[in-house]
């Protein structure tokens, strides 16, 4: 384990780690031993039910079923798969029950034999029913309805005009099924693991075996297993623990709640990480341009998609630089403005008691507070508080001569630019960095803006995501294979986008051919 990973290992994990290193306790043929072990493990867990039964036509075969109260259907219900199984076993002669279970002659789907009591406990805690039989050295994991979850709902944070509106659930099984629904190939692999010493959270890697680089998949798997922590309650925990450059404000993993976007990613050779109890997936490797794309870009005509994508880059520059440029111009470089505009700005600022830098900072902080309040307000009030709060504060500040009208316009345009960035996680760094450019423009003018851009571009150029440069495909263009043809700031017609991005294996880069024709560069 690396130094960085070992930092996250608390001292009180030592006992748990020693316990896991010991040989697993096998399932005993004596039912009372299994029951004693499970009852000791589940002491003071009133939501875990122990139900003893007698199976077989003569009711001679003792068994024990253990399950979490609300996670398993009532075993007596006729329409319950679990109930039907138990009812069938009741009708059999006792000597035939073992053979029926061993051969699964009842045809019950997803019944798995477990050889250790630790595996049985883990299966029960995952929301399944576990059945122990007298004189049988295996436990049966019987899948049931599992824990309650929100199910498949509409995507809220990544709204599109065209394309599927399905959003991910908070169940890793449902989310992997939603991806497989769109990529119906056995080449789509789903590799599960358990993370969290006490939460035992299911985490799944989803990727196309023929497209993804094996080294990338192994690196992701190794990095996920390189830390030890109490619990993994959301994919955001995985993101923060495994990212390489943790000091940067820019996300190195792309997040999405849309299964169609995750399907697009795996078809491009990328890896999707799903965590149980989290409705958002991590997509990696991730690059700067990926955050500026929307899933509907592939569904719309190229001219419309290209125009919208170009507008997002303009919005990004506006959110980052507009307020700082305004201060730099009116404080240091008024000569670049037309005379009429200079006079208009001076007239608007007449009577304002604060310097322009204080004006901008005051309004920017006010808008950030309004935005935060709108997010935390429930239901319909969230949109209302943003509109009403912005209008009231802006109008009141102008009427009281605290700020000038042009300052309100500049700050509002900057806020709109941040909202136009498709990824909220990617928009947050620009909202933070704009304060640095405000100070640079307010104190040093255009020289400060230029120095800030130089430092920012240098920082972005130094970032990588699993050895992929963060600024791909705008950098590392020396090789013809390292490109996503026609998919940069503008999007080419879909019939010209014949190559997958750099994430896919080199021999699998071609994704579109005309039937009967060969691609000479393939």
Short mmCIF file of C-alpha atoms in Angstrom, two decimals:
data_model
loop_
_atom_site.label_atom_id
_atom_site.label_comp_id
_atom_site.label_asym_id
_atom_site.label_seq_id
_atom_site.Cartn_x
_atom_site.Cartn_y
_atom_site.Cartn_z
CA UNK A 1 0.00 0.00 0.00
CA UNK A 2 1.32 3.42 -0.96
CA UNK A 3 2.04 6.21 1.52
CA UNK A 4 -0.96 8.16 0.30
CA UNK A 5 -3.23 5.15 0.69
CA UNK A 6 -1.89 4.22 4.12
CA UNK A 7 -2.75 7.68 5.40
CA UNK A 8 -6.44 6.75 5.22
CA UNK A 9 -6.16 3.60 7.38
CA UNK A 10 -7.51 4.42 10.87
CA UNK A 11 -6.00 2.70 13.87
CA UNK A 12 -9.24 1.00 14.86
CA UNK A 13 -9.20 -1.03 11.64
CA UNK A 14 -6.49 -3.29 12.98
CA UNK A 15 -8.86 -5.73 14.64
CA UNK A 16 -11.13 -5.87 11.62
CA UNK A 17 -8.22 -6.44 9.28
CA UNK A 18 -6.85 -9.24 11.47
CA UNK A 19 -10.26 -10.87 11.50
CA UNK A 20 -10.47 -10.72 7.70
CA UNK A 21 -7.00 -12.21 7.33
CA UNK A 22 -8.04 -15.32 9.27
CA UNK A 23 -9.51 -18.28 7.48
CA UNK A 24 -13.23 -17.88 6.87
CA UNK A 25 -15.56 -19.79 9.16
CA UNK A 26 -17.16 -22.59 7.08
CA UNK A 27 -20.85 -23.39 7.19
CA UNK A 28 -21.43 -26.23 9.64
CA UNK A 29 -23.67 -29.24 9.10
CA UNK A 30 -25.10 -28.59 12.54
CA UNK A 31 -27.79 -25.96 12.29
CA UNK A 32 -27.43 -24.74 15.87
CA UNK A 33 -23.78 -23.81 15.32
CA UNK A 34 -24.65 -21.70 12.29
CA UNK A 35 -27.49 -20.06 14.20
CA UNK A 36 -25.27 -19.28 17.19
CA UNK A 37 -22.60 -17.68 15.00
CA UNK A 38 -25.12 -15.56 13.09
CA UNK A 39 -26.98 -14.50 16.24
CA UNK A 40 -23.69 -13.39 17.81
CA UNK A 41 -22.87 -11.35 14.73
CA UNK A 42 -26.38 -9.82 14.61
CA UNK A 43 -26.70 -9.12 18.34
CA UNK A 44 -29.03 -6.13 19.07
CA UNK A 45 -30.06 -5.93 15.39
CA UNK A 46 -33.83 -6.01 15.79
CA UNK A 47 -34.44 -5.45 12.07
CA UNK A 48 -32.76 -8.77 11.21
CA UNK A 49 -35.21 -11.66 11.46
CA UNK A 50 -34.40 -15.30 12.31
CA UNK A 51 -37.17 -17.61 11.18
CA UNK A 52 -37.08 -21.31 11.99
CA UNK A 53 -39.07 -23.72 9.84
CA UNK A 54 -39.62 -27.41 9.25
CA UNK A 55 -39.42 -28.51 5.62
CA UNK A 56 -40.47 -31.70 3.91
CA UNK A 57 -43.82 -33.44 3.75
CA UNK A 58 -43.33 -34.94 7.21
CA UNK A 59 -41.92 -31.65 8.60
CA UNK A 60 -38.78 -33.37 9.80
CA UNK A 61 -36.09 -31.21 8.20
CA UNK A 62 -35.13 -28.19 10.32
CA UNK A 63 -34.00 -25.02 8.59
CA UNK A 64 -33.33 -21.39 9.44
CA UNK A 65 -33.98 -18.37 7.26
CA UNK A 66 -32.30 -15.04 8.07
CA UNK A 67 -33.23 -11.80 6.37
CA UNK A 68 -33.59 -8.06 6.91
CA UNK A 69 -37.20 -7.22 7.68
CA UNK A 70 -37.99 -4.67 4.98
CA UNK A 71 -35.57 -5.96 2.33
CA UNK A 72 -37.15 -9.40 1.77
CA UNK A 73 -40.67 -10.21 0.61
CA UNK A 74 -42.96 -12.06 2.99
CA UNK A 75 -42.04 -15.72 2.46
CA UNK A 76 -45.66 -16.80 2.91
CA UNK A 77 -47.00 -14.75 0.01
CA UNK A 78 -47.96 -16.90 -2.98
CA UNK A 79 -46.72 -14.30 -5.48
CA UNK A 80 -43.32 -14.14 -3.79
CA UNK A 81 -40.52 -16.10 -5.47
CA UNK A 82 -39.10 -16.91 -2.07
CA UNK A 83 -42.51 -17.97 -0.78
CA UNK A 84 -43.09 -20.25 -3.76
CA UNK A 85 -39.75 -21.93 -3.16
CA UNK A 86 -40.49 -22.60 0.50
CA UNK A 87 -43.98 -23.88 -0.32
CA UNK A 88 -42.53 -26.32 -2.85
CA UNK A 89 -39.98 -27.60 -0.34
CA UNK A 90 -42.74 -28.15 2.20
CA UNK A 91 -44.49 -30.53 -0.19
CA UNK A 92 -41.41 -32.72 -0.90
CA UNK A 93 -40.31 -35.77 1.03
CA UNK A 94 -37.51 -34.84 3.42
CA UNK A 95 -34.94 -37.03 1.65
CA UNK A 96 -35.60 -35.23 -1.65
CA UNK A 97 -35.13 -31.70 -0.31
CA UNK A 98 -31.31 -31.84 -0.33
CA UNK A 99 -31.20 -33.15 -3.87
CA UNK A 100 -33.71 -30.54 -5.07
CA UNK A 101 -31.64 -27.76 -3.56
CA UNK A 102 -28.33 -29.17 -4.77
CA UNK A 103 -29.59 -29.54 -8.36
CA UNK A 104 -31.80 -26.42 -8.22
CA UNK A 105 -34.57 -28.57 -9.66
CA UNK A 106 -37.09 -25.94 -8.60
CA UNK A 107 -35.70 -23.63 -11.27
CA UNK A 108 -35.35 -20.69 -8.90
CA UNK A 109 -33.22 -17.98 -10.49
CA UNK A 110 -30.27 -16.41 -8.69
CA UNK A 111 -29.86 -18.98 -5.93
CA UNK A 112 -26.23 -19.31 -4.90
CA UNK A 113 -24.54 -21.72 -2.53
CA UNK A 114 -22.21 -20.11 0.02
CA UNK A 115 -19.48 -22.07 1.77
CA UNK A 116 -18.60 -19.67 4.60
CA UNK A 117 -20.59 -17.92 7.29
CA UNK A 118 -18.90 -14.59 6.47
CA UNK A 119 -20.21 -14.81 2.91
CA UNK A 120 -23.66 -15.65 4.25
CA UNK A 121 -23.60 -12.61 6.54
CA UNK A 122 -22.49 -10.36 3.68
CA UNK A 123 -25.25 -11.73 1.40
CA UNK A 124 -27.89 -11.15 4.10
CA UNK A 125 -26.69 -7.58 4.71
CA UNK A 126 -26.89 -6.95 0.95
CA UNK A 127 -30.67 -7.47 1.15
CA UNK A 128 -30.98 -11.18 0.31
CA UNK A 129 -32.49 -14.04 2.28
CA UNK A 130 -30.08 -16.71 3.55
CA UNK A 131 -31.31 -20.27 4.19
CA UNK A 132 -29.49 -22.79 6.42
CA UNK A 133 -30.48 -26.48 6.46
CA UNK A 134 -29.81 -29.13 9.06
CA UNK A 135 -27.05 -31.57 7.99
CA UNK A 136 -26.14 -29.42 4.93
CA UNK A 137 -22.78 -27.66 4.78
CA UNK A 138 -23.85 -24.88 2.47
CA UNK A 139 -25.91 -21.74 2.95
CA UNK A 140 -28.30 -20.66 0.20
CA UNK A 141 -28.40 -17.04 -0.87
CA UNK A 142 -31.85 -16.35 -2.33
CA UNK A 143 -32.27 -13.00 -4.03
CA UNK A 144 -35.35 -10.99 -3.15
CA UNK A 145 -36.56 -7.45 -3.71
CA UNK A 146 -33.58 -5.94 -1.82
CA UNK A 147 -33.44 -2.56 -0.17
CA UNK A 148 -35.81 0.22 -1.07
CA UNK A 149 -34.47 2.60 -3.70
CA UNK A 150 -35.77 5.49 -5.74
CA UNK A 151 -35.95 3.40 -8.92
CA UNK A 152 -35.39 4.79 -12.41
CA UNK A 153 -36.37 8.45 -12.45
CA UNK A 154 -35.90 11.44 -14.71
CA UNK A 155 -32.44 12.98 -14.95
CA UNK A 156 -32.53 16.33 -13.14
CA UNK A 157 -29.05 17.83 -13.31
CA UNK A 158 -28.27 17.00 -16.96
CA UNK A 159 -31.38 18.07 -18.82
CA UNK A 160 -31.42 17.68 -22.60
CA UNK A 161 -33.80 18.60 -25.40
CA UNK A 162 -33.28 15.37 -27.30
CA UNK A 163 -32.46 11.88 -26.12
CA UNK A 164 -33.45 9.64 -23.25
CA UNK A 165 -34.63 11.25 -20.03
CA UNK A 166 -33.80 8.23 -17.88
CA UNK A 167 -31.68 8.94 -14.85
CA UNK A 168 -29.68 6.52 -12.78
CA UNK A 169 -30.97 4.91 -9.62
CA UNK A 170 -29.15 4.55 -6.31
CA UNK A 171 -28.75 0.81 -6.86
CA UNK A 172 -25.56 -0.35 -8.55
CA UNK A 173 -27.39 -3.36 -10.03
CA UNK A 174 -30.03 -1.21 -11.68
CA UNK A 175 -27.44 1.24 -13.00
CA UNK A 176 -25.32 -1.49 -14.60
CA UNK A 177 -28.50 -2.94 -16.12
CA UNK A 178 -29.40 0.47 -17.59
CA UNK A 179 -26.01 0.59 -19.31
CA UNK A 180 -26.34 -2.97 -20.57
CA UNK A 181 -29.81 -2.11 -21.86
CA UNK A 182 -28.07 0.28 -24.28
CA UNK A 183 -24.95 -1.81 -25.00
CA UNK A 184 -26.25 -5.34 -25.51
CA UNK A 185 -22.93 -7.10 -25.87
CA UNK A 186 -21.14 -9.70 -23.80
CA UNK A 187 -18.00 -7.66 -24.42
CA UNK A 188 -19.44 -5.23 -21.85
CA UNK A 189 -17.86 -6.35 -18.59
CA UNK A 190 -19.12 -5.55 -15.09
CA UNK A 191 -16.49 -6.21 -12.42
CA UNK A 192 -17.73 -5.87 -8.83
CA UNK A 193 -15.78 -5.32 -5.62
CA UNK A 194 -16.58 -4.41 -2.01
CA UNK A 195 -15.14 -1.22 -0.50
CA UNK A 196 -15.55 0.23 2.99
CA UNK A 197 -14.54 -1.69 6.09
CA UNK A 198 -17.94 -1.26 7.68
CA UNK A 199 -20.26 -0.16 4.87
CA UNK A 200 -19.15 -3.02 2.56
CA UNK A 201 -20.35 -0.98 -0.41
CA UNK A 202 -20.63 -2.65 -3.81
CA UNK A 203 -18.56 -0.83 -6.44
CA UNK A 204 -18.64 -1.91 -10.10
CA UNK A 205 -16.28 -1.22 -12.99
CA UNK A 206 -18.09 -1.20 -16.34
CA UNK A 207 -16.07 -1.27 -19.56
CA UNK A 208 -15.81 -2.79 -23.04
CA UNK A 209 -13.10 -5.45 -22.96
CA UNK A 210 -12.12 -5.05 -26.63
CA UNK A 211 -11.98 -1.24 -26.47
CA UNK A 212 -10.56 -0.26 -23.07
CA UNK A 213 -6.81 -0.51 -22.46
CA UNK A 214 -6.18 -3.34 -19.95
CA UNK A 215 -3.58 -1.19 -18.21
CA UNK A 216 -6.14 1.54 -17.56
CA UNK A 217 -8.66 -0.93 -16.15
CA UNK A 218 -5.99 -2.46 -13.90
CA UNK A 219 -4.81 0.97 -12.75
CA UNK A 220 -8.36 1.98 -11.82
CA UNK A 221 -8.93 -1.30 -10.00
CA UNK A 222 -5.64 -0.94 -8.13
CA UNK A 223 -6.30 2.65 -7.15
CA UNK A 224 -9.77 1.82 -5.82
CA UNK A 225 -8.31 -0.93 -3.66
CA UNK A 226 -5.40 1.18 -2.42
CA UNK A 227 -7.23 2.76 0.53
CA UNK A 228 -9.11 1.58 3.59
CA UNK A 229 -11.95 3.64 5.02
CA UNK A 230 -14.96 3.22 7.30
CA UNK A 231 -17.57 3.56 4.60
CA UNK A 232 -18.14 4.56 0.98
CA UNK A 233 -21.55 6.23 0.92
CA UNK A 234 -21.29 7.95 -2.47
CA UNK A 235 -19.14 7.95 -5.59
CA UNK A 236 -17.83 11.36 -4.51
CA UNK A 237 -15.86 9.62 -1.75
CA UNK A 238 -14.16 7.42 -4.34
CA UNK A 239 -13.40 10.43 -6.51
CA UNK A 240 -11.66 12.35 -3.74
CA UNK A 241 -9.69 9.38 -2.40
CA UNK A 242 -8.36 8.19 -5.75
CA UNK A 243 -7.68 11.36 -7.73
CA UNK A 244 -3.99 11.95 -8.33
CA UNK A 245 -3.78 15.77 -8.16
CA UNK A 246 -5.96 16.46 -5.14
CA UNK A 247 -4.95 20.12 -4.84
CA UNK A 248 -6.46 21.17 -8.16
CA UNK A 249 -10.01 22.59 -8.23
CA UNK A 250 -10.68 20.91 -11.57
CA UNK A 251 -12.38 17.49 -11.51
CA UNK A 252 -10.31 14.65 -12.91
CA UNK A 253 -13.26 12.27 -13.14
CA UNK A 254 -16.38 13.06 -15.10
CA UNK A 255 -19.68 12.43 -13.32
CA UNK A 256 -23.04 11.69 -14.88
CA UNK A 257 -26.50 10.60 -13.82
CA UNK A 258 -27.46 9.64 -17.38
CA UNK A 259 -27.09 5.97 -18.41
CA UNK A 260 -26.96 6.94 -22.10
CA UNK A 261 -23.92 9.11 -21.45
CA UNK A 262 -22.27 6.28 -19.55
CA UNK A 263 -23.01 3.99 -22.51
CA UNK A 264 -21.41 6.49 -24.88
CA UNK A 265 -18.33 6.54 -22.65
CA UNK A 266 -17.82 2.76 -22.63
CA UNK A 267 -18.26 2.67 -26.41
CA UNK A 268 -15.38 5.15 -26.61
CA UNK A 269 -13.13 2.87 -24.57
CA UNK A 270 -13.55 4.60 -21.22
CA UNK A 271 -14.32 3.01 -17.85
CA UNK A 272 -17.43 3.75 -15.78
CA UNK A 273 -17.34 3.35 -11.99
CA UNK A 274 -20.66 2.73 -10.23
CA UNK A 275 -21.10 2.85 -6.47
CA UNK A 276 -24.07 1.48 -4.57
CA UNK A 277 -26.33 4.12 -2.98
CA UNK A 278 -25.11 6.73 -5.47
CA UNK A 279 -27.18 7.90 -8.47
CA UNK A 280 -24.08 9.30 -10.21
CA UNK A 281 -21.43 7.37 -12.10
CA UNK A 282 -17.76 8.28 -12.50
CA UNK A 283 -16.35 8.25 -16.04
CA UNK A 284 -12.60 8.06 -16.52
CA UNK A 285 -10.20 8.97 -17.91
CA UNK A 286 -11.60 12.48 -18.26
CA UNK A 287 -10.38 15.46 -20.27
CA UNK A 288 -11.18 19.17 -20.42
CA UNK A 289 -13.23 18.87 -23.60
CA UNK A 290 -15.37 16.03 -22.20
CA UNK A 291 -16.83 18.36 -19.57
CA UNK A 292 -17.90 20.82 -22.28
CA UNK A 293 -19.90 18.20 -24.18
CA UNK A 294 -23.53 17.27 -23.65
CA UNK A 295 -24.99 13.83 -24.30
CA UNK A 296 -27.42 15.34 -26.82
CA UNK A 297 -24.53 16.57 -28.99
CA UNK A 298 -24.51 13.17 -30.70
CA UNK A 299 -28.26 13.25 -31.35
CA UNK A 300 -28.57 16.67 -32.97
CA UNK A 301 -27.51 17.87 -36.41
CA UNK A 302 -23.87 18.87 -36.54
CA UNK A 303 -24.47 22.58 -37.22
CA UNK A 304 -26.74 23.01 -34.20
CA UNK A 305 -24.53 20.89 -31.96
CA UNK A 306 -21.41 22.77 -33.07
CA UNK A 307 -23.00 26.17 -32.44
CA UNK A 308 -24.19 25.15 -28.98
CA UNK A 309 -20.78 23.75 -28.06
CA UNK A 310 -19.04 26.94 -29.25
CA UNK A 311 -21.46 28.97 -27.12
CA UNK A 312 -20.46 26.92 -24.09
CA UNK A 313 -16.80 27.83 -24.58
CA UNK A 314 -17.80 31.49 -24.88
CA UNK A 315 -19.87 31.11 -21.70
CA UNK A 316 -16.87 29.52 -19.94
CA UNK A 317 -14.64 32.46 -20.87
CA UNK A 318 -17.35 34.88 -19.79
CA UNK A 319 -17.76 33.23 -16.40
CA UNK A 320 -14.01 33.25 -15.81
CA UNK A 321 -12.82 36.56 -17.26
CA UNK A 322 -15.62 39.09 -17.73
CA UNK A 323 -15.59 40.63 -14.26
CA UNK A 324 -11.78 40.79 -14.16
CA UNK A 325 -11.58 42.31 -17.66
CA UNK A 326 -14.18 44.93 -16.70
CA UNK A 327 -12.05 46.03 -13.74
CA UNK A 328 -8.83 46.00 -15.77
CA UNK A 329 -10.35 48.18 -18.49
CA UNK A 330 -12.09 50.82 -16.36
CA UNK A 331 -9.18 51.09 -13.89
CA UNK A 332 -6.14 50.90 -16.19
CA UNK A 333 -7.01 50.76 -19.87
CA UNK A 334 -9.91 53.11 -20.54
CA UNK A 335 -8.16 54.25 -23.74
CA UNK A 336 -9.23 51.07 -25.53
CA UNK A 337 -12.92 52.01 -25.11
CA UNK A 338 -14.84 54.41 -27.36
CA UNK A 339 -15.25 57.87 -25.83
CA UNK A 340 -19.01 57.57 -25.65
CA UNK A 341 -18.77 54.31 -23.74
CA UNK A 342 -16.24 55.76 -21.28
CA UNK A 343 -18.57 58.68 -20.61
CA UNK A 344 -21.50 56.30 -20.14
CA UNK A 345 -19.58 54.21 -17.60
CA UNK A 346 -18.46 57.33 -15.73
CA UNK A 347 -22.04 58.64 -15.63
CA UNK A 348 -23.33 55.29 -14.33
CA UNK A 349 -20.76 55.26 -11.51
CA UNK A 350 -21.48 58.84 -10.40
CA UNK A 351 -22.40 58.91 -6.73
CA UNK A 352 -21.19 55.37 -5.96
CA UNK A 353 -19.07 55.60 -2.78
CA UNK A 354 -17.07 52.40 -3.29
CA UNK A 355 -14.26 51.59 -5.72
CA UNK A 356 -15.16 49.38 -8.68
CA UNK A 357 -13.28 46.42 -7.18
CA UNK A 358 -15.44 46.52 -4.03
CA UNK A 359 -18.56 46.83 -6.21
CA UNK A 360 -17.73 43.72 -8.20
CA UNK A 361 -16.79 41.66 -5.15
CA UNK A 362 -19.96 42.69 -3.33
CA UNK A 363 -22.23 41.75 -6.23
CA UNK A 364 -20.39 38.52 -7.03
CA UNK A 365 -20.65 37.36 -3.41
CA UNK A 366 -24.32 38.38 -3.31
CA UNK A 367 -25.07 36.30 -6.42
CA UNK A 368 -23.20 33.32 -4.98
CA UNK A 369 -25.27 33.58 -1.80
CA UNK A 370 -28.48 33.73 -3.83
CA UNK A 371 -27.42 30.71 -5.85
CA UNK A 372 -26.60 28.72 -2.71
CA UNK A 373 -29.89 29.70 -1.10
CA UNK A 374 -31.78 28.65 -4.23
CA UNK A 375 -30.17 25.21 -4.18
CA UNK A 376 -31.02 24.63 -0.51
CA UNK A 377 -34.60 25.90 -0.72
CA UNK A 378 -37.18 23.13 -1.18
CA UNK A 379 -39.34 22.56 -4.25
CA UNK A 380 -40.69 25.46 -6.27
CA UNK A 381 -39.14 28.03 -3.96
CA UNK A 382 -35.66 27.30 -5.30
CA UNK A 383 -36.26 28.96 -8.66
CA UNK A 384 -38.28 31.77 -7.12
CA UNK A 385 -35.62 32.76 -4.62
CA UNK A 386 -33.03 33.03 -7.38
CA UNK A 387 -35.09 35.29 -9.63
CA UNK A 388 -36.69 37.43 -6.92
CA UNK A 389 -33.50 37.64 -4.86
CA UNK A 390 -31.44 38.73 -7.85
CA UNK A 391 -33.96 41.37 -8.94
CA UNK A 392 -34.54 42.78 -5.47
CA UNK A 393 -30.89 42.91 -4.43
CA UNK A 394 -29.73 44.29 -7.77
CA UNK A 395 -32.44 46.94 -7.97
CA UNK A 396 -32.07 47.92 -4.32
CA UNK A 397 -28.29 48.19 -4.60
CA UNK A 398 -28.55 50.41 -7.68
CA UNK A 399 -31.28 52.57 -6.13
CA UNK A 400 -29.19 53.05 -3.00
CA UNK A 401 -26.14 54.02 -5.10
CA UNK A 402 -24.17 51.15 -3.61
CA UNK A 403 -23.29 49.78 -7.07
CA UNK A 404 -23.62 51.05 -10.61
CA UNK A 405 -26.06 49.51 -13.13
CA UNK A 406 -23.24 48.33 -15.41
CA UNK A 407 -21.75 46.34 -12.52
CA UNK A 408 -25.03 44.45 -12.15
CA UNK A 409 -25.01 43.69 -15.89
CA UNK A 410 -21.42 42.43 -15.80
CA UNK A 411 -22.00 40.20 -12.76
CA UNK A 412 -25.27 38.84 -14.19
CA UNK A 413 -23.57 37.97 -17.49
CA UNK A 414 -20.78 36.22 -15.57
CA UNK A 415 -23.33 34.19 -13.60
CA UNK A 416 -25.19 33.20 -16.77
CA UNK A 417 -21.93 32.01 -18.29
CA UNK A 418 -21.33 29.67 -15.36
CA UNK A 419 -24.85 28.25 -15.62
CA UNK A 420 -24.34 27.50 -19.33
CA UNK A 421 -21.49 25.05 -18.65
CA UNK A 422 -23.05 21.54 -18.94
CA UNK A 423 -21.31 20.03 -15.91
CA UNK A 424 -22.00 21.69 -12.57
CA UNK A 425 -18.90 20.06 -11.13
CA UNK A 426 -16.82 21.61 -13.92
CA UNK A 427 -18.49 25.02 -13.58
CA UNK A 428 -17.56 25.28 -9.89
CA UNK A 429 -13.80 25.81 -10.49
CA UNK A 430 -14.52 28.71 -12.85
CA UNK A 431 -16.80 30.34 -10.29
CA UNK A 432 -13.98 30.04 -7.77
CA UNK A 433 -11.13 31.15 -10.06
CA UNK A 434 -13.00 34.21 -11.29
CA UNK A 435 -12.34 35.82 -7.89
CA UNK A 436 -8.62 35.42 -8.54
CA UNK A 437 -9.00 37.12 -11.92
CA UNK A 438 -11.08 39.88 -10.30
CA UNK A 439 -8.23 40.64 -7.91
CA UNK A 440 -5.63 40.33 -10.68
CA UNK A 441 -7.55 42.67 -12.99
CA UNK A 442 -8.41 45.10 -10.21
CA UNK A 443 -4.83 45.48 -8.98
CA UNK A 444 -2.66 44.83 -12.05
CA UNK A 445 -4.88 45.37 -15.07
CA UNK A 446 -4.34 43.39 -18.28
CA UNK A 447 -0.92 42.29 -17.05
CA UNK A 448 -2.58 40.51 -14.13
CA UNK A 449 -5.16 38.90 -16.44
CA UNK A 450 -2.43 37.68 -18.79
CA UNK A 451 -0.36 36.29 -15.90
CA UNK A 452 -3.41 34.52 -14.49
CA UNK A 453 -4.21 32.92 -17.86
CA UNK A 454 -0.59 31.81 -18.23
CA UNK A 455 -0.64 30.14 -14.80
CA UNK A 456 -4.04 28.56 -15.44
CA UNK A 457 -3.06 27.08 -18.81
CA UNK A 458 0.21 25.83 -17.34
CA UNK A 459 -1.69 24.13 -14.52
CA UNK A 460 -4.18 22.52 -16.93
CA UNK A 461 -1.34 21.32 -19.15
CA UNK A 462 0.27 19.60 -16.16
CA UNK A 463 -2.84 17.59 -15.27
CA UNK A 464 -3.36 14.03 -16.45
CA UNK A 465 -6.10 11.48 -15.95
CA UNK A 466 -4.66 7.97 -16.03
CA UNK A 467 -1.83 9.15 -18.31
CA UNK A 468 -4.19 10.97 -20.68
CA UNK A 469 -3.34 14.71 -20.92
CA UNK A 470 -6.15 16.84 -19.49
CA UNK A 471 -6.16 19.13 -22.53
CA UNK A 472 -6.66 16.35 -25.08
CA UNK A 473 -7.42 16.60 -27.99
CA UNK A 474 -5.97 20.14 -28.10
CA UNK A 475 -2.49 18.83 -27.18
CA UNK A 476 -0.42 15.73 -28.01
CA UNK A 477 -1.40 15.85 -31.64
CA UNK A 478 1.93 14.57 -32.98
CA UNK A 479 0.44 11.17 -33.80
CA UNK A 480 -2.44 10.83 -36.22
CA UNK A 481 -3.97 8.09 -34.09
CA UNK A 482 -4.24 10.38 -31.04
CA UNK A 483 -7.29 12.27 -32.18
CA UNK A 484 -11.05 12.20 -32.14
CA UNK A 485 -11.82 13.23 -35.68
CA UNK A 486 -14.18 16.19 -35.91
CA UNK A 487 -15.12 16.22 -32.21
CA UNK A 488 -13.41 19.24 -30.68
CA UNK A 489 -14.93 22.68 -30.19
CA UNK A 490 -17.08 22.11 -33.26
CA UNK A 491 -18.63 18.77 -34.12
CA UNK A 492 -18.34 17.34 -37.63
CA UNK A 493 -21.20 15.50 -39.36
CA UNK A 494 -21.61 12.11 -37.77
CA UNK A 495 -20.69 10.26 -40.98
CA UNK A 496 -17.23 11.88 -40.80
CA UNK A 497 -16.62 10.93 -37.17
CA UNK A 498 -15.05 7.58 -38.07
CA UNK A 499 -12.54 7.30 -35.22
CA UNK A 500 -12.88 6.75 -31.52
CA UNK A 501 -10.98 9.05 -29.14
CA UNK A 502 -7.59 8.26 -27.66
CA UNK A 503 -9.19 6.30 -24.79
CA UNK A 504 -9.80 3.27 -27.03
CA UNK A 505 -7.17 0.77 -28.09
CA UNK A 506 -5.29 1.84 -31.18
CA UNK A 507 -6.36 -1.19 -33.21
CA UNK A 508 -9.98 -0.50 -32.30
CA UNK A 509 -10.08 3.20 -33.19
CA UNK A 510 -12.31 2.86 -36.26
CA UNK A 511 -15.97 2.91 -35.25
CA UNK A 512 -17.71 3.79 -38.52
CA UNK A 513 -17.27 2.23 -41.95
CA UNK A 514 -19.34 2.11 -45.08
CA UNK A 515 -20.28 -1.47 -45.82
CA UNK A 516 -18.14 -3.00 -48.54
CA UNK A 517 -15.38 -0.40 -48.19
CA UNK A 518 -12.07 -0.59 -46.37
CA UNK A 519 -10.48 2.26 -44.45
CA UNK A 520 -6.89 2.57 -45.64
CA UNK A 521 -5.81 4.10 -42.34
CA UNK A 522 -7.40 1.36 -40.22
#
